[in-house]
Short mmCIF file of C-alpha atoms in Angstrom, two decimals:
data_model
loop_
_atom_site.label_atom_id
_atom_site.label_comp_id
_atom_site.label_asym_id
_atom_site.label_seq_id
_atom_site.Cartn_x
_atom_site.Cartn_y
_atom_site.Cartn_z
CA MET A 1 -21.25 18.01 -9.45
CA ALA A 2 -20.09 14.83 -10.86
CA ASP A 3 -21.97 12.48 -12.97
CA PRO A 4 -23.89 9.78 -10.58
CA ARG A 5 -23.35 7.25 -13.21
CA THR A 6 -19.86 8.08 -13.75
CA HIS A 7 -19.43 7.93 -9.55
CA ARG A 8 -21.02 4.28 -10.13
CA LEU A 9 -19.07 3.51 -12.92
CA ARG A 10 -16.22 4.19 -11.12
CA LEU A 11 -16.83 2.39 -8.04
CA ARG A 12 -18.20 -1.28 -9.95
CA THR A 13 -14.69 -0.79 -12.41
CA SER A 14 -12.93 -0.26 -9.06
CA ALA A 15 -14.10 -2.76 -7.04
CA GLY A 16 -14.72 -5.17 -9.46
CA THR A 17 -10.62 -4.90 -10.32
CA VAL A 18 -9.93 -5.04 -6.85
CA ALA A 19 -11.86 -8.49 -6.32
CA VAL A 20 -10.36 -10.61 -9.64
CA LEU A 21 -7.05 -9.52 -8.25
CA VAL A 22 -7.63 -10.62 -4.84
CA LEU A 23 -8.93 -14.06 -6.04
CA ALA A 24 -6.26 -14.59 -8.30
CA VAL A 25 -3.56 -14.22 -5.78
CA LEU A 26 -5.58 -16.31 -3.27
CA LEU A 27 -6.65 -19.12 -5.57
CA VAL A 28 -3.91 -19.52 -8.40
CA PRO A 29 -0.91 -19.72 -5.86
CA PRO A 30 -2.17 -22.78 -3.82
CA LEU A 31 -3.43 -24.09 -7.21
CA VAL A 32 -0.41 -24.02 -9.24
CA GLN A 33 2.95 -23.98 -7.26
CA LEU A 34 5.68 -22.08 -8.42
CA ASP A 35 9.18 -23.69 -8.96
CA GLU A 36 11.87 -20.53 -8.13
CA GLN A 37 14.56 -22.53 -9.10
CA ALA A 38 13.11 -24.05 -12.91
CA VAL A 39 15.07 -23.26 -15.83
CA ASP A 40 13.78 -24.06 -19.65
CA LEU A 41 15.77 -22.34 -21.87
CA SER A 42 14.17 -23.86 -24.63
CA ARG A 43 11.37 -21.74 -23.73
CA LYS A 44 13.55 -18.86 -23.20
CA LEU A 45 11.58 -14.84 -24.13
CA LEU A 46 8.95 -16.57 -25.48
CA PRO A 47 6.44 -13.58 -26.48
CA PRO A 48 2.70 -13.32 -25.11
CA SER A 49 0.76 -16.60 -27.02
CA TRP A 50 -2.09 -18.94 -26.31
CA ASP A 51 0.29 -21.09 -23.97
CA HIS A 52 2.08 -18.53 -21.65
CA PRO A 53 -0.81 -15.02 -21.99
CA PHE A 54 2.23 -12.32 -20.48
CA GLY A 55 5.38 -14.60 -22.40
CA THR A 56 8.40 -16.08 -20.83
CA ASP A 57 11.36 -14.83 -18.85
CA ASP A 58 14.88 -15.20 -19.69
CA LEU A 59 15.36 -18.30 -17.99
CA GLY A 60 11.83 -19.80 -19.55
CA ARG A 61 9.41 -19.79 -16.48
CA ASP A 62 5.71 -18.27 -17.20
CA LEU A 63 5.62 -14.99 -16.88
CA LEU A 64 2.22 -14.91 -15.99
CA LEU A 65 2.74 -17.49 -13.20
CA ARG A 66 5.16 -15.72 -11.83
CA CYS A 67 3.22 -11.98 -12.00
CA ILE A 68 0.48 -13.39 -9.90
CA HIS A 69 2.67 -14.78 -7.37
CA GLY A 70 4.89 -11.44 -7.30
CA LEU A 71 1.53 -9.79 -6.82
CA ARG A 72 0.45 -12.19 -3.92
CA ILE A 73 3.89 -11.11 -2.10
CA SER A 74 3.40 -7.36 -2.86
CA LEU A 75 -0.30 -7.14 -1.76
CA LEU A 76 0.92 -8.81 1.19
CA VAL A 77 3.56 -6.28 1.98
CA GLY A 78 1.28 -3.74 1.06
CA LEU A 79 -1.37 -4.72 3.83
CA VAL A 80 0.32 -5.67 6.23
CA ALA A 81 2.79 -2.79 6.16
CA ALA A 82 -0.40 -0.36 5.79
CA LEU A 83 -2.00 -1.85 9.02
CA VAL A 84 0.96 -1.93 11.01
CA ALA A 85 1.91 1.99 9.78
CA THR A 86 -1.92 3.20 10.39
CA VAL A 87 -1.95 1.57 13.90
CA VAL A 88 1.02 3.17 15.01
CA GLY A 89 0.18 6.46 13.10
CA THR A 90 -3.20 6.54 14.71
CA ALA A 91 -2.10 6.07 17.94
CA VAL A 92 0.51 8.52 17.94
CA GLY A 93 -1.64 11.07 16.45
CA ALA A 94 -4.64 10.26 19.04
CA ALA A 95 -2.25 10.61 21.88
CA ALA A 96 -0.87 13.75 20.71
CA GLY A 97 -4.24 15.55 19.91
CA ALA A 98 -6.08 14.84 22.85
CA LEU A 99 -3.07 14.76 25.49
CA GLY A 100 -2.11 17.97 24.19
CA GLY A 101 1.29 19.91 26.05
CA TRP A 102 4.50 18.79 26.42
CA THR A 103 3.24 15.06 25.23
CA ASP A 104 1.77 16.56 21.98
CA ARG A 105 5.31 18.92 21.24
CA THR A 106 7.40 15.58 22.40
CA LEU A 107 5.64 13.03 19.39
CA MET A 108 5.21 15.99 17.16
CA ARG A 109 9.15 16.37 17.31
CA LEU A 110 9.77 12.79 17.06
CA VAL A 111 7.15 12.89 13.90
CA ASP A 112 9.03 15.64 12.26
CA ALA A 113 12.55 13.67 12.74
CA PHE A 114 11.46 10.73 11.15
CA SER A 115 10.19 13.03 7.99
CA SER A 116 13.44 14.98 7.94
CA VAL A 117 15.21 11.90 6.83
CA PRO A 118 13.96 10.62 3.15
CA HIS A 119 11.35 7.64 2.77
CA LEU A 120 13.76 5.40 0.55
CA LEU A 121 16.77 6.15 2.46
CA LEU A 122 15.62 4.87 6.00
CA GLY A 123 13.88 2.26 4.47
CA ILE A 124 17.41 1.15 2.84
CA PHE A 125 18.66 1.54 6.27
CA VAL A 126 16.36 -0.91 8.12
CA VAL A 127 16.21 -3.75 5.50
CA ALA A 128 20.04 -3.54 5.33
CA LEU A 129 20.03 -4.48 9.01
CA PHE A 130 18.23 -7.69 8.45
CA ARG A 131 18.95 -10.65 5.75
CA PRO A 132 16.39 -10.41 2.60
CA GLY A 133 12.99 -11.21 3.13
CA VAL A 134 9.39 -10.60 3.13
CA TRP A 135 8.94 -8.98 7.29
CA PRO A 136 12.23 -7.20 6.76
CA VAL A 137 10.55 -5.36 3.86
CA ILE A 138 7.33 -4.64 5.82
CA ALA A 139 9.26 -3.54 8.79
CA SER A 140 10.94 -0.91 6.56
CA VAL A 141 7.87 0.07 4.79
CA ALA A 142 5.64 0.18 8.26
CA VAL A 143 8.18 2.29 9.82
CA THR A 144 8.37 4.63 7.06
CA HIS A 145 4.67 5.29 6.50
CA TRP A 146 3.08 5.96 9.64
CA LEU A 147 4.23 9.93 9.48
CA SER A 148 1.10 10.97 7.28
CA THR A 149 -1.58 9.11 9.07
CA ALA A 150 -0.34 10.36 12.50
CA ARG A 151 -0.79 14.05 11.35
CA ILE A 152 -4.30 13.67 9.83
CA VAL A 153 -5.48 11.74 12.95
CA ARG A 154 -3.65 15.00 15.19
CA ALA A 155 -5.48 17.55 12.96
CA GLU A 156 -8.39 16.05 13.04
CA VAL A 157 -8.19 15.08 17.05
CA LEU A 158 -7.78 18.77 17.53
CA SER A 159 -10.62 19.91 15.58
CA LEU A 160 -13.04 17.67 17.64
CA ARG A 161 -11.52 18.60 20.67
CA GLY A 162 -13.62 21.87 20.99
CA ARG A 163 -16.81 20.02 19.93
CA PRO A 164 -20.10 20.16 22.81
CA PHE A 165 -19.98 16.63 23.60
CA VAL A 166 -16.46 16.48 24.19
CA ASP A 167 -16.58 19.46 26.53
CA ALA A 168 -19.72 17.48 28.02
CA ALA A 169 -17.62 14.33 28.78
CA VAL A 170 -14.88 16.55 30.17
CA SER A 171 -17.50 18.23 32.71
CA GLY A 172 -19.07 15.45 33.57
CA GLY A 173 -15.49 14.40 34.92
CA ALA A 174 -13.95 12.06 32.14
CA SER A 175 -10.03 12.01 31.80
CA ARG A 176 -8.27 12.56 28.87
CA TRP A 177 -7.57 9.17 28.60
CA ARG A 178 -11.36 8.37 29.07
CA VAL A 179 -12.38 11.20 26.56
CA ALA A 180 -9.72 10.11 24.13
CA VAL A 181 -10.53 6.44 23.49
CA ARG A 182 -14.69 6.84 24.01
CA HIS A 183 -15.22 9.96 21.71
CA LEU A 184 -12.08 11.05 19.72
CA LEU A 185 -10.61 7.91 19.00
CA PRO A 186 -13.46 6.64 17.48
CA ALA A 187 -14.42 9.60 15.29
CA VAL A 188 -11.48 9.49 13.42
CA LEU A 189 -11.48 5.89 12.86
CA PRO A 190 -12.74 6.72 9.29
CA GLN A 191 -10.05 8.70 8.47
CA ALA A 192 -7.50 6.56 9.46
CA GLY A 193 -8.79 3.47 7.76
CA LEU A 194 -8.71 5.80 4.46
CA ALA A 195 -5.11 6.30 5.08
CA ALA A 196 -4.48 2.82 5.16
CA VAL A 197 -5.99 2.23 1.52
CA LEU A 198 -4.59 4.99 0.32
CA MET A 199 -1.36 3.53 2.12
CA VAL A 200 -1.79 0.23 0.51
CA PRO A 201 -0.52 0.36 -3.16
CA HIS A 202 2.39 3.22 -1.58
CA ALA A 203 3.86 0.30 -0.09
CA MET A 204 3.45 -1.70 -3.07
CA TRP A 205 5.71 0.71 -5.25
CA HIS A 206 8.01 1.06 -2.08
CA GLU A 207 8.67 -2.66 -1.81
CA SER A 208 9.17 -2.68 -5.60
CA ALA A 209 11.80 -0.09 -5.33
CA LEU A 210 13.42 -1.95 -2.43
CA SER A 211 13.81 -4.91 -4.58
CA PHE A 212 14.39 -3.07 -8.11
CA LEU A 213 17.71 -2.36 -6.20
CA GLY A 214 18.44 -5.85 -5.26
CA LEU A 215 17.92 -4.55 -1.21
CA GLY A 216 14.67 -5.86 -0.68
CA LEU A 217 13.48 -9.81 -1.63
CA PRO A 218 15.75 -12.53 -2.32
CA SER A 219 16.50 -12.10 -6.56
CA HIS A 220 15.22 -15.79 -7.27
CA GLN A 221 11.53 -15.04 -5.07
CA ALA A 222 9.14 -13.49 -7.16
CA SER A 223 7.93 -9.89 -6.81
CA LEU A 224 7.01 -7.39 -9.15
CA GLY A 225 10.28 -5.28 -7.92
CA ASN A 226 12.37 -8.11 -8.51
CA LEU A 227 10.27 -8.85 -11.88
CA VAL A 228 11.19 -5.50 -13.14
CA GLN A 229 14.75 -5.58 -12.00
CA ASN A 230 15.25 -8.82 -13.89
CA ALA A 231 13.95 -7.57 -17.16
CA ARG A 232 16.19 -4.59 -17.21
CA SER A 233 18.47 -6.74 -20.10
CA SER A 234 15.55 -8.20 -22.12
CA LEU A 235 13.84 -4.51 -22.06
CA LEU A 236 17.16 -3.68 -23.71
CA ALA A 237 17.31 -6.08 -26.29
CA GLY A 238 13.60 -5.20 -27.70
CA ASP A 239 11.84 -8.16 -25.66
CA TRP A 240 9.07 -5.43 -23.93
CA TRP A 241 7.11 -7.84 -22.12
CA PRO A 242 8.97 -8.90 -19.10
CA THR A 243 9.29 -5.48 -18.09
CA LEU A 244 5.57 -4.71 -19.35
CA PHE A 245 3.10 -7.16 -17.72
CA PRO A 246 5.22 -6.76 -13.80
CA GLY A 247 4.80 -2.60 -14.35
CA LEU A 248 0.72 -3.02 -15.12
CA LEU A 249 0.23 -5.31 -12.34
CA LEU A 250 1.54 -2.09 -10.49
CA ILE A 251 -0.34 0.08 -11.99
CA VAL A 252 -3.49 -1.09 -12.35
CA PRO A 253 -4.11 -1.96 -8.71
CA THR A 254 -2.93 1.34 -7.51
CA LEU A 255 -5.85 2.81 -9.97
CA ALA A 256 -8.61 0.57 -8.26
CA ILE A 257 -7.16 1.13 -4.60
CA ALA A 258 -7.35 4.97 -5.28
CA GLY A 259 -10.53 5.03 -6.99
CA LEU A 260 -12.12 2.92 -4.40
CA ALA A 261 -10.16 5.64 -1.41
CA GLY A 262 -11.88 8.23 -3.76
CA VAL A 263 -16.01 7.09 -3.23
CA TRP A 264 -15.19 6.54 0.67
CA ARG A 265 -14.04 9.83 0.67
CA ASP A 266 -16.86 10.98 -1.34
CA ARG A 267 -18.64 9.79 1.58
CA LEU A 268 -16.70 10.65 4.73
CA ASN A 269 -17.15 14.32 3.36
CA PRO A 270 -19.99 14.78 0.66
CA ARG A 271 -19.28 18.48 0.21
CA ARG A 272 -16.73 17.61 -1.58
CA ARG A 273 -18.25 15.73 -4.39
CA SER A 274 -19.76 19.43 -5.85
CA GLU A 275 -16.30 20.89 -4.92
CA LEU A 276 -13.76 18.55 -6.47
CA PRO A 277 -14.87 16.34 -8.88
CA LEU A 278 -12.89 12.81 -8.69
#
């Protein structure tokens, strides 16, 4: 069994990290505006210092400020895309599991069809249909990330269909739709919520991958993927900070959100804590 003190420490560390990052992206951008076109070559590639804690990039711009603005964009993409994908996946999974029959077979074949195409390839196809921007990236991530939620929700609904409370509702004359909306859907919402939380860092990495390939946000706009992509030449020249700090702002939120999701999973299934310590 996992040590309760370790469990509490992980929860506090993860929650504190997420709170600090959220406060940073909410408070800093409105207070300190970012000029995307600003160039000051006299401060080009300055190493980290008191004046510039993260150093400067190859155009002399403060890297800390650009990282915070980039994290704001990445979190926006992650949160909105995860919400949309979870709603779509939950609706598809609940309908497939509750209605069964040809509806289940049709929806699951649709899920299989989407799953047969690699996520990144399908995402590239979606963003290629629009001009570079935030909303095409959100649409790309949402379209490619609802599949796992649909499968999870369908499996949970199928496991609930044989429960006594469902049999009682059906015996009382409730229709399939009423059983799904009033009984099955509320029971699977915690699992869907957990899937949404875990999807946020996945969506952030997906956005960063698209931006790194030059297919996401415009190259001049601060996003974590663009910052890493723009720092490739600097890294080859031995300037490590333009790559390190945007990379850390991808890794740290991922670990923090995973820590919170692990605590949530333990609460949903307390037996797991003794079977598989996290």
